[in-house]
Coordinates of C-alpha atoms in Angstrom, one line a residue:
Chain M
M1 CA -13.1 -217.1 -60.8
I2 CA -14.7 -215.2 -57.6
R3 CA -18.0 -216.1 -56.8
I4 CA -20.2 -213.8 -54.6
A5 CA -22.9 -215.7 -52.3
H6 CA -25.0 -214.2 -49.6
F7 CA -26.8 -214.9 -47.2
E8 CA -29.4 -212.0 -47.0
E9 CA -31.0 -210.5 -49.9
Y10 CA -28.6 -207.2 -51.0
E11 CA -29.7 -204.5 -53.5
P12 CA -28.4 -205.3 -56.9
K13 CA -26.7 -202.6 -57.7
F14 CA -24.4 -202.8 -54.5
L15 CA -23.5 -206.6 -55.9
R16 CA -22.8 -205.5 -59.0
A17 CA -20.5 -202.8 -58.0
L18 CA -18.5 -205.0 -55.7
Q19 CA -18.5 -207.3 -58.8
R20 CA -17.3 -205.0 -60.8
H21 CA -14.7 -203.9 -58.3
L22 CA -13.4 -207.3 -57.7
Y23 CA -12.9 -208.0 -61.3
T24 CA -10.9 -205.0 -61.8
S25 CA -8.7 -205.8 -58.6
F26 CA -8.1 -209.4 -59.7
G27 CA -8.3 -209.4 -63.0
L28 CA -10.4 -212.6 -62.7
G29 CA -14.0 -213.4 -63.7
C30 CA -16.5 -212.7 -60.9
E31 CA -20.3 -213.8 -60.6
Q32 CA -22.7 -213.7 -58.2
A33 CA -24.2 -217.3 -57.0
G34 CA -27.2 -215.7 -55.1
C35 CA -28.8 -216.1 -52.0
V36 CA -27.8 -219.4 -50.3
P37 CA -29.4 -220.5 -46.7
W38 CA -28.2 -220.1 -43.1
P39 CA -26.0 -222.8 -42.1
L40 CA -26.3 -222.2 -38.2
E41 CA -28.7 -223.0 -35.5
N42 CA -28.4 -219.3 -34.5
R43 CA -30.6 -217.4 -36.5
E44 CA -31.1 -214.2 -34.3
P45 CA -30.2 -211.7 -36.4
N46 CA -29.0 -209.2 -33.5
S47 CA -26.6 -211.7 -31.9
P48 CA -22.9 -211.8 -33.0
V49 CA -21.6 -215.7 -34.8
D50 CA -18.4 -217.2 -34.8
G51 CA -17.0 -216.0 -38.0
L52 CA -15.1 -219.2 -38.3
L53 CA -17.6 -221.4 -38.1
L54 CA -19.8 -220.2 -40.6
L55 CA -17.1 -219.8 -42.7
N56 CA -16.5 -223.3 -42.3
T57 CA -20.1 -224.8 -43.0
A58 CA -21.2 -222.3 -45.4
P59 CA -23.1 -223.8 -48.2
K60 CA -20.4 -225.0 -51.0
I61 CA -21.4 -223.2 -54.5
D62 CA -21.1 -225.1 -57.4
G63 CA -18.1 -224.5 -59.8
L64 CA -14.8 -225.1 -60.7
P65 CA -12.6 -226.9 -57.7
S66 CA -10.1 -223.8 -58.0
D67 CA -13.2 -220.8 -57.9
R68 CA -13.1 -218.7 -54.5
T69 CA -16.3 -218.0 -52.9
L70 CA -16.7 -214.6 -50.6
Y71 CA -20.0 -214.6 -48.6
L72 CA -21.4 -211.5 -47.4
T73 CA -23.2 -211.5 -44.3
Q74 CA -25.1 -208.8 -42.4
R75 CA -24.4 -210.7 -39.2
K76 CA -22.1 -209.1 -36.6
L77 CA -19.3 -211.3 -36.1
Q78 CA -17.6 -212.4 -32.8
T79 CA -14.8 -210.4 -31.4
R80 CA -11.8 -213.0 -31.4
K81 CA -9.8 -213.1 -28.2
L82 CA -6.1 -214.0 -29.6
L83 CA -3.1 -214.4 -27.7
T84 CA -1.9 -210.7 -27.9
G85 CA -5.5 -208.8 -27.3
E86 CA -8.8 -209.0 -28.6
L87 CA -9.7 -208.2 -32.2
H88 CA -13.1 -206.8 -33.4
T89 CA -14.0 -209.1 -36.7
S90 CA -15.6 -207.7 -39.9
G91 CA -14.1 -210.6 -42.1
L92 CA -12.7 -213.7 -42.1
S93 CA -10.9 -215.6 -45.0
Q94 CA -9.0 -219.3 -45.2
Y95 CA -5.8 -218.4 -45.9
K96 CA -4.7 -219.9 -49.0
G97 CA -8.1 -221.8 -49.3
M98 CA -11.4 -221.5 -51.1
R99 CA -13.7 -219.4 -48.9
A100 CA -13.8 -215.5 -47.7
L101 CA -16.5 -214.1 -45.2
L102 CA -17.5 -210.6 -45.2
S103 CA -19.9 -208.9 -42.6
L104 CA -21.5 -206.0 -44.0
P105 CA -23.1 -203.3 -42.3
P106 CA -26.7 -202.4 -42.4
H107 CA -28.9 -201.8 -45.6
E108 CA -28.7 -198.2 -45.2
E109 CA -25.2 -197.6 -44.9
L110 CA -24.1 -199.9 -47.6
E111 CA -23.8 -197.0 -50.4
R112 CA -21.5 -194.7 -47.8
L113 CA -19.2 -197.2 -46.6
Q114 CA -18.6 -199.2 -49.7
K115 CA -15.1 -198.1 -50.2
Q116 CA -14.6 -199.6 -47.0
I117 CA -16.5 -202.5 -47.8
F118 CA -14.9 -203.4 -51.5
R119 CA -11.6 -202.9 -49.7
L120 CA -12.1 -205.4 -46.8
A121 CA -13.1 -207.7 -49.8
I122 CA -10.2 -207.5 -51.8
A123 CA -8.0 -208.0 -48.2
E124 CA -10.0 -211.2 -47.2
L125 CA -9.7 -212.7 -51.0
G126 CA -6.3 -211.7 -51.3
H127 CA -6.0 -213.7 -47.9
N128 CA -7.3 -216.7 -50.0
F129 CA -5.1 -216.4 -52.6
G130 CA -2.4 -216.1 -50.1
L131 CA -1.3 -212.6 -49.6
H132 CA -0.5 -211.7 -46.2
H133 CA -0.9 -208.0 -44.4
C134 CA 1.1 -205.4 -46.4
L135 CA 3.5 -202.4 -44.6
D136 CA 2.2 -199.9 -47.1
P137 CA -1.0 -198.0 -45.5
R138 CA -2.4 -197.4 -48.7
C139 CA -2.8 -201.0 -49.9
A140 CA -5.9 -203.2 -49.4
M141 CA -3.8 -205.7 -47.6
Y142 CA -3.0 -203.2 -44.6
P143 CA -4.0 -204.6 -41.7
P144 CA -8.0 -203.1 -41.3
W145 CA -8.0 -202.5 -37.9
T146 CA -5.1 -199.5 -37.1
L147 CA -6.3 -196.5 -38.8
P148 CA -9.8 -194.7 -40.8
Q149 CA -9.4 -196.3 -43.5
A150 CA -12.0 -193.6 -45.6
S151 CA -8.8 -192.0 -46.7
T152 CA -7.1 -195.3 -48.5
E153 CA -8.3 -196.7 -51.8
A154 CA -9.5 -200.3 -52.2
S155 CA -6.6 -201.5 -54.2
F156 CA -3.4 -203.2 -54.1
C157 CA 0.2 -201.8 -54.0
N158 CA 2.2 -202.5 -56.7
F159 CA 3.9 -205.2 -54.8
C160 CA 0.4 -207.0 -53.6
R161 CA -0.4 -206.8 -57.2
A162 CA 2.4 -208.1 -58.5
L163 CA 2.0 -210.9 -55.8
S164 CA -1.4 -211.4 -56.4
E165 CA -1.1 -212.3 -60.0
R166 CA 1.9 -214.6 -59.3
Y167 CA 0.0 -216.6 -57.0
I168 CA -3.3 -216.5 -59.5
R169 CA -1.5 -217.5 -62.1
R170 CA 0.4 -219.9 -60.8
Chain P
M1 CA 19.2 -251.0 -42.2
A2 CA 18.6 -249.5 -38.9
P3 CA 19.9 -245.5 -38.4
S4 CA 23.3 -245.5 -36.5
T5 CA 21.3 -243.0 -34.0
P6 CA 17.6 -242.6 -33.2
L7 CA 16.0 -240.3 -35.7
P8 CA 14.2 -237.2 -34.0
F9 CA 11.7 -237.2 -36.5
S10 CA 8.3 -240.0 -36.6
I11 CA 6.5 -240.7 -39.8
G12 CA 3.5 -238.5 -40.2
E13 CA 5.2 -235.4 -37.9
T14 CA 5.2 -232.2 -39.0
V15 CA 9.1 -230.5 -39.3
V16 CA 10.3 -227.4 -40.1
Y17 CA 12.9 -226.9 -42.7
P18 CA 15.0 -223.9 -42.9
N19 CA 13.8 -221.4 -45.7
Q20 CA 11.4 -224.3 -46.7
G21 CA 8.5 -224.0 -44.5
L22 CA 6.7 -226.6 -43.0
C23 CA 6.9 -229.9 -44.0
N24 CA 5.3 -233.6 -43.3
V25 CA 7.8 -236.6 -43.0
T26 CA 6.2 -239.2 -45.4
G27 CA 8.5 -241.7 -45.0
I28 CA 12.1 -243.2 -44.4
E29 CA 13.7 -245.1 -46.7
E30 CA 17.5 -246.8 -47.8
K31 CA 19.2 -246.0 -51.1
E32 CA 22.1 -246.8 -52.9
V33 CA 24.0 -243.2 -53.7
A34 CA 27.6 -243.5 -55.3
N35 CA 27.8 -247.1 -53.9
Q36 CA 26.9 -245.7 -50.1
K37 CA 23.6 -247.5 -48.7
L38 CA 21.7 -244.1 -47.6
L39 CA 19.2 -243.6 -45.3
F40 CA 16.6 -240.9 -46.3
I41 CA 13.8 -238.9 -45.0
H42 CA 11.1 -238.0 -47.1
L43 CA 9.4 -235.1 -46.9
V44 CA 6.7 -233.0 -48.6
R45 CA 6.0 -229.6 -48.2
L46 CA 2.9 -228.3 -47.1
N47 CA 2.6 -225.4 -49.0
N48 CA 3.5 -226.7 -52.7
D49 CA 3.8 -230.6 -52.0
A50 CA 7.2 -230.4 -53.4
K51 CA 8.6 -234.0 -52.5
V52 CA 12.3 -233.6 -50.9
M53 CA 14.4 -236.7 -49.8
V54 CA 17.1 -235.7 -47.0
P55 CA 19.9 -237.8 -45.7
T56 CA 19.5 -238.7 -41.9
E57 CA 22.8 -238.1 -41.0
K58 CA 22.6 -234.2 -42.5
A59 CA 19.0 -233.7 -41.2
L60 CA 20.3 -231.9 -38.2
Q61 CA 23.1 -230.3 -39.6
I62 CA 20.7 -228.2 -42.3
G63 CA 18.4 -227.4 -39.5
L64 CA 15.5 -229.8 -39.6
R65 CA 14.0 -229.2 -36.5
K66 CA 10.2 -229.7 -34.8
V67 CA 7.9 -227.2 -34.7
A68 CA 8.4 -224.5 -32.1
T69 CA 6.2 -225.3 -28.7
H70 CA 3.9 -222.9 -27.2
A71 CA 6.7 -221.3 -24.9
E72 CA 8.9 -220.4 -27.8
V73 CA 5.8 -219.0 -29.6
L74 CA 5.1 -217.0 -26.7
S75 CA 8.8 -215.7 -26.2
V76 CA 8.5 -214.4 -30.0
L77 CA 5.5 -212.8 -29.3
E78 CA 7.4 -210.9 -26.5
F79 CA 9.7 -209.9 -28.4
L80 CA 7.7 -208.6 -31.1
K81 CA 6.6 -206.5 -28.4
S82 CA 9.6 -205.2 -27.8
D83 CA 10.7 -202.0 -28.9
S84 CA 14.7 -202.5 -29.1
D85 CA 15.3 -204.2 -32.5
K86 CA 16.7 -201.7 -35.0
A87 CA 17.8 -203.0 -38.2
S88 CA 21.1 -201.9 -39.5
L89 CA 21.2 -198.9 -42.0
D90 CA 24.2 -200.6 -44.3
W91 CA 22.0 -202.9 -46.6
K92 CA 24.9 -205.2 -47.2
T93 CA 24.9 -205.7 -43.1
R94 CA 21.5 -205.6 -43.3
A95 CA 21.2 -208.2 -46.2
R96 CA 23.7 -210.7 -44.8
I97 CA 22.1 -211.0 -40.9
N98 CA 18.4 -211.6 -42.4
T99 CA 20.3 -214.3 -44.9
E100 CA 21.8 -215.8 -42.1
H101 CA 18.3 -216.2 -40.1
M102 CA 16.5 -217.2 -42.6
A103 CA 19.0 -220.1 -43.5
R104 CA 19.3 -221.4 -40.0
G105 CA 15.7 -221.0 -39.7
S106 CA 14.8 -220.8 -36.4
L107 CA 11.3 -219.3 -35.5
M108 CA 13.5 -216.5 -33.4
G109 CA 15.2 -215.8 -36.0
L110 CA 12.2 -215.7 -38.5
A111 CA 10.9 -212.9 -36.0
E112 CA 14.1 -211.0 -36.0
V113 CA 13.9 -210.8 -39.9
V114 CA 10.0 -209.6 -39.7
K115 CA 10.7 -207.3 -36.9
A116 CA 13.7 -205.6 -38.2
L117 CA 12.1 -204.8 -41.7
Q118 CA 9.3 -204.0 -40.0
V119 CA 10.8 -200.8 -38.2
L120 CA 13.1 -200.3 -40.8
S121 CA 9.7 -199.5 -43.2
E122 CA 8.4 -196.9 -40.9
L123 CA 11.5 -195.4 -41.7
R124 CA 11.7 -195.4 -45.2
P125 CA 9.8 -197.9 -47.7
L126 CA 11.6 -201.2 -48.6
P127 CA 13.0 -201.8 -51.5
T128 CA 11.5 -204.6 -53.5
K129 CA 14.0 -207.5 -52.3
E130 CA 13.4 -206.8 -48.9
R131 CA 9.9 -206.4 -49.4
E132 CA 10.1 -210.4 -50.9
L133 CA 12.3 -211.3 -47.7
Y134 CA 9.9 -209.5 -45.5
N135 CA 7.1 -211.1 -47.0
N136 CA 8.6 -214.9 -47.2
A137 CA 9.8 -214.7 -43.5
R138 CA 6.1 -213.7 -42.6
S139 CA 4.7 -216.3 -44.2
M140 CA 7.0 -219.0 -42.7
L141 CA 6.4 -217.3 -39.3
V142 CA 2.5 -217.3 -39.5
E143 CA 2.5 -221.0 -40.7
E144 CA 4.9 -222.3 -37.7
M145 CA 2.5 -220.3 -35.2
A146 CA -0.4 -221.9 -36.6
A147 CA 0.9 -225.3 -36.4
S148 CA 2.4 -224.5 -33.3
L149 CA -0.8 -223.2 -31.4
Q150 CA -2.9 -225.0 -33.8
M151 CA -4.9 -222.4 -34.9
E152 CA -5.8 -221.3 -38.4
P153 CA -3.6 -219.3 -40.8
C154 CA -5.4 -216.2 -40.6
E155 CA -5.7 -216.0 -36.8
A156 CA -2.0 -216.9 -36.2
E157 CA -1.5 -213.8 -38.5
D158 CA -3.9 -211.6 -36.6
T159 CA -1.7 -212.4 -33.6
I160 CA 1.2 -211.4 -34.9
D161 CA 0.0 -208.2 -36.4
L162 CA -1.7 -206.9 -33.2
V163 CA 1.4 -206.5 -32.1
L164 CA 3.4 -205.2 -35.2
F165 CA 0.0 -202.9 -36.3
P166 CA -1.7 -201.5 -32.6
V167 CA -5.6 -201.3 -32.8
G168 CA -6.5 -197.8 -33.4
K169 CA -2.8 -196.4 -34.3
A170 CA -1.5 -195.1 -37.2
R171 CA 2.0 -196.7 -37.5
P172 CA 5.0 -194.8 -35.8
R173 CA 7.5 -192.7 -37.8
R174 CA 11.3 -193.3 -37.1
T175 CA 13.8 -190.9 -37.1
L176 CA 17.6 -191.4 -38.1
E177 CA 18.7 -190.5 -34.9
E178 CA 17.0 -194.1 -33.5
F179 CA 18.8 -196.0 -36.1
Q180 CA 22.4 -194.1 -35.3
L181 CA 22.0 -194.6 -31.6
A182 CA 22.2 -198.3 -32.1
F183 CA 25.4 -198.0 -34.0
E184 CA 28.6 -196.5 -33.2
S185 CA 29.4 -194.7 -36.2
P186 CA 26.6 -193.0 -37.9
M187 CA 26.3 -192.7 -41.5
D188 CA 26.3 -190.4 -44.5
E189 CA 22.6 -189.4 -45.2
D190 CA 23.6 -190.1 -48.7
L191 CA 24.1 -194.3 -48.3
L192 CA 21.1 -194.0 -45.8
S193 CA 18.6 -193.2 -48.7
L194 CA 20.1 -195.6 -51.2
D195 CA 19.4 -199.2 -52.1
E196 CA 21.7 -201.7 -53.6
D197 CA 20.1 -200.6 -56.9
E198 CA 20.5 -196.9 -56.6
F199 CA 23.7 -197.4 -55.0
L200 CA 25.1 -199.0 -58.2
E201 CA 23.4 -196.9 -60.2
K202 CA 25.3 -193.9 -58.5
T203 CA 28.9 -195.3 -59.1
E204 CA 28.1 -196.0 -62.6
E205 CA 26.8 -192.5 -63.4
E206 CA 29.9 -190.7 -61.6
T207 CA 32.2 -193.0 -63.4
E208 CA 30.6 -191.9 -66.1
E209 CA 31.9 -188.1 -65.2
Q210 CA 35.7 -189.2 -65.5
P211 CA 36.6 -188.3 -68.8
E212 CA 36.9 -184.7 -68.6
E213 CA 39.4 -184.0 -71.3
E214 CA 37.5 -185.8 -73.9
E215 CA 34.5 -184.1 -72.9
L216 CA 36.2 -180.3 -73.2
E217 CA 38.1 -181.3 -76.3
E218 CA 34.5 -181.9 -78.0
S219 CA 33.1 -178.6 -77.0
L220 CA 36.3 -176.1 -78.1
S221 CA 37.1 -175.6 -81.7
A222 CA 39.9 -177.2 -83.2
D223 CA 42.1 -174.0 -83.5
E224 CA 41.3 -173.6 -80.0
I225 CA 42.6 -177.0 -79.5
N226 CA 46.1 -176.3 -81.4
A227 CA 46.4 -173.2 -79.1
L228 CA 45.8 -175.1 -76.0
K229 CA 48.0 -177.6 -76.7
Q230 CA 51.2 -175.7 -77.5
R231 CA 50.2 -173.9 -74.5
A232 CA 50.3 -177.1 -72.4
A233 CA 53.4 -178.7 -73.9
P234 CA 55.6 -177.3 -71.6
Q235 CA 53.5 -177.9 -68.4
K236 CA 52.9 -181.5 -69.4
E237 CA 57.1 -181.9 -69.5
T238 CA 57.0 -180.8 -66.4
K239 CA 54.4 -182.9 -65.2
K240 CA 55.9 -185.9 -66.4
N241 CA 59.5 -185.5 -65.0
K242 CA 57.9 -184.7 -61.6
T243 CA 56.1 -188.2 -61.9
K244 CA 58.9 -189.8 -63.1
A245 CA 61.2 -189.1 -60.3
N246 CA 58.0 -190.0 -57.9
N247 CA 57.3 -193.0 -59.6
P248 CA 60.2 -195.6 -60.5
P249 CA 59.5 -196.8 -64.3
K250 CA 57.6 -200.1 -64.1
T251 CA 59.1 -203.2 -65.2
S252 CA 56.5 -205.4 -66.7
K253 CA 52.7 -204.8 -67.8
T254 CA 51.2 -207.2 -65.2
S255 CA 52.7 -205.5 -62.4
P256 CA 50.7 -205.1 -59.2
Q257 CA 51.1 -201.6 -59.1
K258 CA 49.8 -201.2 -62.4
N259 CA 47.1 -203.5 -61.1
A260 CA 46.3 -201.4 -58.1
A261 CA 46.2 -198.3 -60.2
A262 CA 43.3 -199.8 -62.6
L263 CA 41.3 -200.5 -59.4
A264 CA 41.8 -197.7 -58.2
K265 CA 41.0 -195.7 -61.7
K266 CA 38.1 -198.2 -61.7
T267 CA 36.3 -197.4 -58.2
P268 CA 36.2 -193.8 -57.8
A269 CA 33.2 -193.3 -56.0
P270 CA 33.8 -194.3 -52.6
K271 CA 36.9 -191.6 -52.6
T272 CA 34.7 -189.0 -53.6
K273 CA 31.9 -189.5 -50.9
K274 CA 34.6 -190.0 -48.3
E275 CA 36.5 -186.7 -49.4
A276 CA 32.7 -184.8 -49.1
P277 CA 30.5 -185.9 -47.0
S278 CA 27.7 -183.6 -48.1
S279 CA 24.3 -184.9 -49.6
A280 CA 24.3 -186.2 -53.1
S281 CA 22.7 -183.0 -55.2
K282 CA 25.7 -181.1 -53.6
T283 CA 28.2 -184.1 -54.8
K284 CA 27.1 -184.0 -58.0
A285 CA 26.5 -180.2 -58.7
A286 CA 30.2 -179.6 -57.5
P287 CA 32.3 -181.2 -60.6
K288 CA 29.7 -179.4 -63.1
T289 CA 30.4 -175.7 -61.4
D290 CA 34.3 -176.5 -62.0
K291 CA 34.0 -178.1 -65.2
A292 CA 32.6 -174.6 -66.5
A293 CA 34.8 -172.6 -64.7
S294 CA 37.9 -174.7 -66.0
R295 CA 36.4 -174.2 -69.8
T296 CA 35.7 -170.6 -69.2
S297 CA 39.2 -169.9 -68.1
I298 CA 40.6 -172.2 -70.7
K299 CA 38.7 -170.5 -73.9
K300 CA 39.9 -167.2 -72.2
K301 CA 43.5 -168.0 -72.5
A302 CA 43.3 -169.5 -75.5
L303 CA 41.8 -166.2 -77.2

């Protein structure tokens, strides 16, 4: 089961669309867990937050031990400084873990960027299930920072779909 | 029982098992196997909690090793940045090299597999088996890098992918020339596009095309066949005489010559490829036109 929790209020229409899309992509039940309290001390809406810290301190959602939770926030996530360079972060997930985090654009742009948001949500939850980045630019698991994603579909390639099914049923 | 040589691993340490991934050393125990007392290292795979027991004497032999150091990880990242590594275009060679790297299990070996297949995928899509191999190698590389640098696996993967997939750029498209420069003999274009499965299918198709005479007989009527046989009879005799003169009579049924001839019949595909190194469509079309021409000429003669 996938559960969607959010730190701010969102339009029910958007949440339902995301729920439906995740259900069709993973073949798993998807439920809305509602709004959850902000866990960090940093409450300023415009300051970027540490994604990993937020991911690890987010409140636990009741459910089965195998449930994955996707947390949504409208706060920007801090740019990560990695060994090979800096990386703008719009989503994070615990690899083979239970939690994924997605930073969303402002409310006005949610509808316009819906496809890209869904794609990112699939990618982050895919990491949760054990998928790595994919070589196919049309796949949702393709690294999100490489090319404009407007032209690409928010779905898995055949290889990643088969792999995700295998990992989910395992 | 104390081990004859000091063990390189301590209990609680994370080690790398080639082709399996990261394991935790949970204990060292003495067991009797085939009337021999052996010391075993107990390992638990971090991926799926599978338990593995390895004799201490064979631990190093099978490639069990400690997690790579920071310096080794940096050298691997440098290697991934470079643009020098090109995979072999021959799938057999490629499979052999990649399997060797995976069995050896070194961090650089894993990086070589990932880099080679990544670059190859910029020329053409990888077949399923190689996608799986790429995925396994990448998974082990990410896990070990995360353990070595003590970071989250998602961060380790992004560290690698920042090099493999540069920010804001579409992936480069490779050309055949780039790959061919790495090898002495450029390969036939037909073979470049072939995967293992396609190659096998193709050879099967070509072997199916062989029985031309049978097909021809089916397409002709009985009268036409009789007329053809009568005309062909003297020619066959002369042919038989010629072959007898060239090849001495065989002494036994299981002679090596017969086996060689049978083998040659069974594997006709490479010969046709060497003789006519043109595109696949041309090689397939040629025998059909020959067949059609021979059929019409034979029919005309018979009439």
